Amino acid sequence: MRADLILTNALLADGTHADVTVSNGVIAAISTTGASDGSITSPRHDAGGALLLPGLVDGHVHLDKTLIGLPFIPHIPGGTVASRIEAEKSLRRSLPMTIEERGGRLVEHLSALGTVAVRSHVDIDTEVGLEGLEAVLSLKAKYSARMDIQIVAFPQSGILRDPGTADLLDAAMSAGADLVGGLDPAGIDGDVSGHLDVVFGVAAKHGAGVDLHLHDGGALGAFELRQIAERTLALGLAGKVAVSHAFCLGALDDSDFGRTAELLARADISIMTTAPGPVPMPPVKRLRAAGVQVFSGSDNIRDAWSPFGNGDLLERAGIVCDRQDFRSDEDLELAFSLVTEAPSRVLGRGNGRLEPGAPADFVLVPSGSVAEAVASRPRSRTVFKHGVLLDQSPLA
Ligand SMILES: [Zn+2]
């Protein structure tokens, strides 16, 4: 027998050392170091005792928005979501690099940091049309050997307030987008039912999932979450719907939180949080205890919405810990699951664990445990995709 690769002497999360056999881009076996089948002749890579982590999964990026690779562009202040939408549109008309060039640089940067799969929202509006989608579809094909890219058709400028967008969302799904997005049904479109009618109508037509941005806060946001859950259940989309941000979940009284979380769990709706700084954050443990899956992602990485963001998911897990006051090893491992196992399930990639049958997408880091990797965010990352060692380095 010949395998594609045998990774030897890797430290596993449980503290043991193992050899990992890869065949056809998939993990074929994990065995105690030295105990693997000696008759297998294959290329070997000595992990040297480095910690083996599953490939990181970014549950929320915007490949079309990033300014990475360009000279630093000062942030244009905007106090509201609506004003930032206009500021971004103005900026993107003048950028000297194409969406594909900028997005490609970001894919390479993320890949070097150990990210093997992303869910990217892509702006769909009446000005840019499907141009961003076509660029990201091109990136999806071009980088298939290093990154799995799932695409959400995202109505960044609203749906009802930008007439024609509903048809564009439908066209985006026909053109290859994987999920239908949405944005603040109340705060941006001022019509919860009207907005959700379009989002869920397009999703149902294409048999696709949904991932909405929801910044609306407090009781209004919670009402919208329940509306989303009701529609999810009515359309049989349980397990295929996510809500990104959902700041409101961090600011509800017990009664409102309880009934909202119960409905989210029943509709199997996942919640994405970046662990934002200046606004309430969905409580990770409380939601999990209620049966709601929580996952994380980078969101804006040096774009018109934020001059910050570096796409490092180990750092993101650390930010989750910081905001949730997670300090024990168990807590740090929980945060790590928000950038590995949870987004893997959300993206339909299985449970995100290293086990036979799983994609051979993994990362070696110089750490003694998962908790240490989250705490120390080692810069050195040796990344394998489909069992192939990637040769790359992140942008400065
Ligand atoms: Zn976003």
mmCIF file of C-alpha atoms and ligand atoms in Angstrom, residues 60 62 213 245 299, ligand 1:
data_model
loop_
_atom_site.group_PDB
_atom_site.id
_atom_site.type_symbol
_atom_site.label_atom_id
_atom_site.label_comp_id
_atom_site.label_asym_id
_atom_site.label_seq_id
_atom_site.Cartn_x
_atom_site.Cartn_y
_atom_site.Cartn_z
ATOM 1 C CA HIS A 60 -17.546 34.734 8.548
ATOM 2 C CA HIS A 62 -15.869 39.212 3.358
ATOM 3 C CA HIS A 213 -26.279 39.814 9.556
ATOM 4 C CA HIS A 245 -23.592 38.977 15.281
ATOM 5 C CA ASP A 299 -15.665 39.372 9.748
HETATM 6 ZN ZN ZN B 1 -20.014 40.558 8.075
#
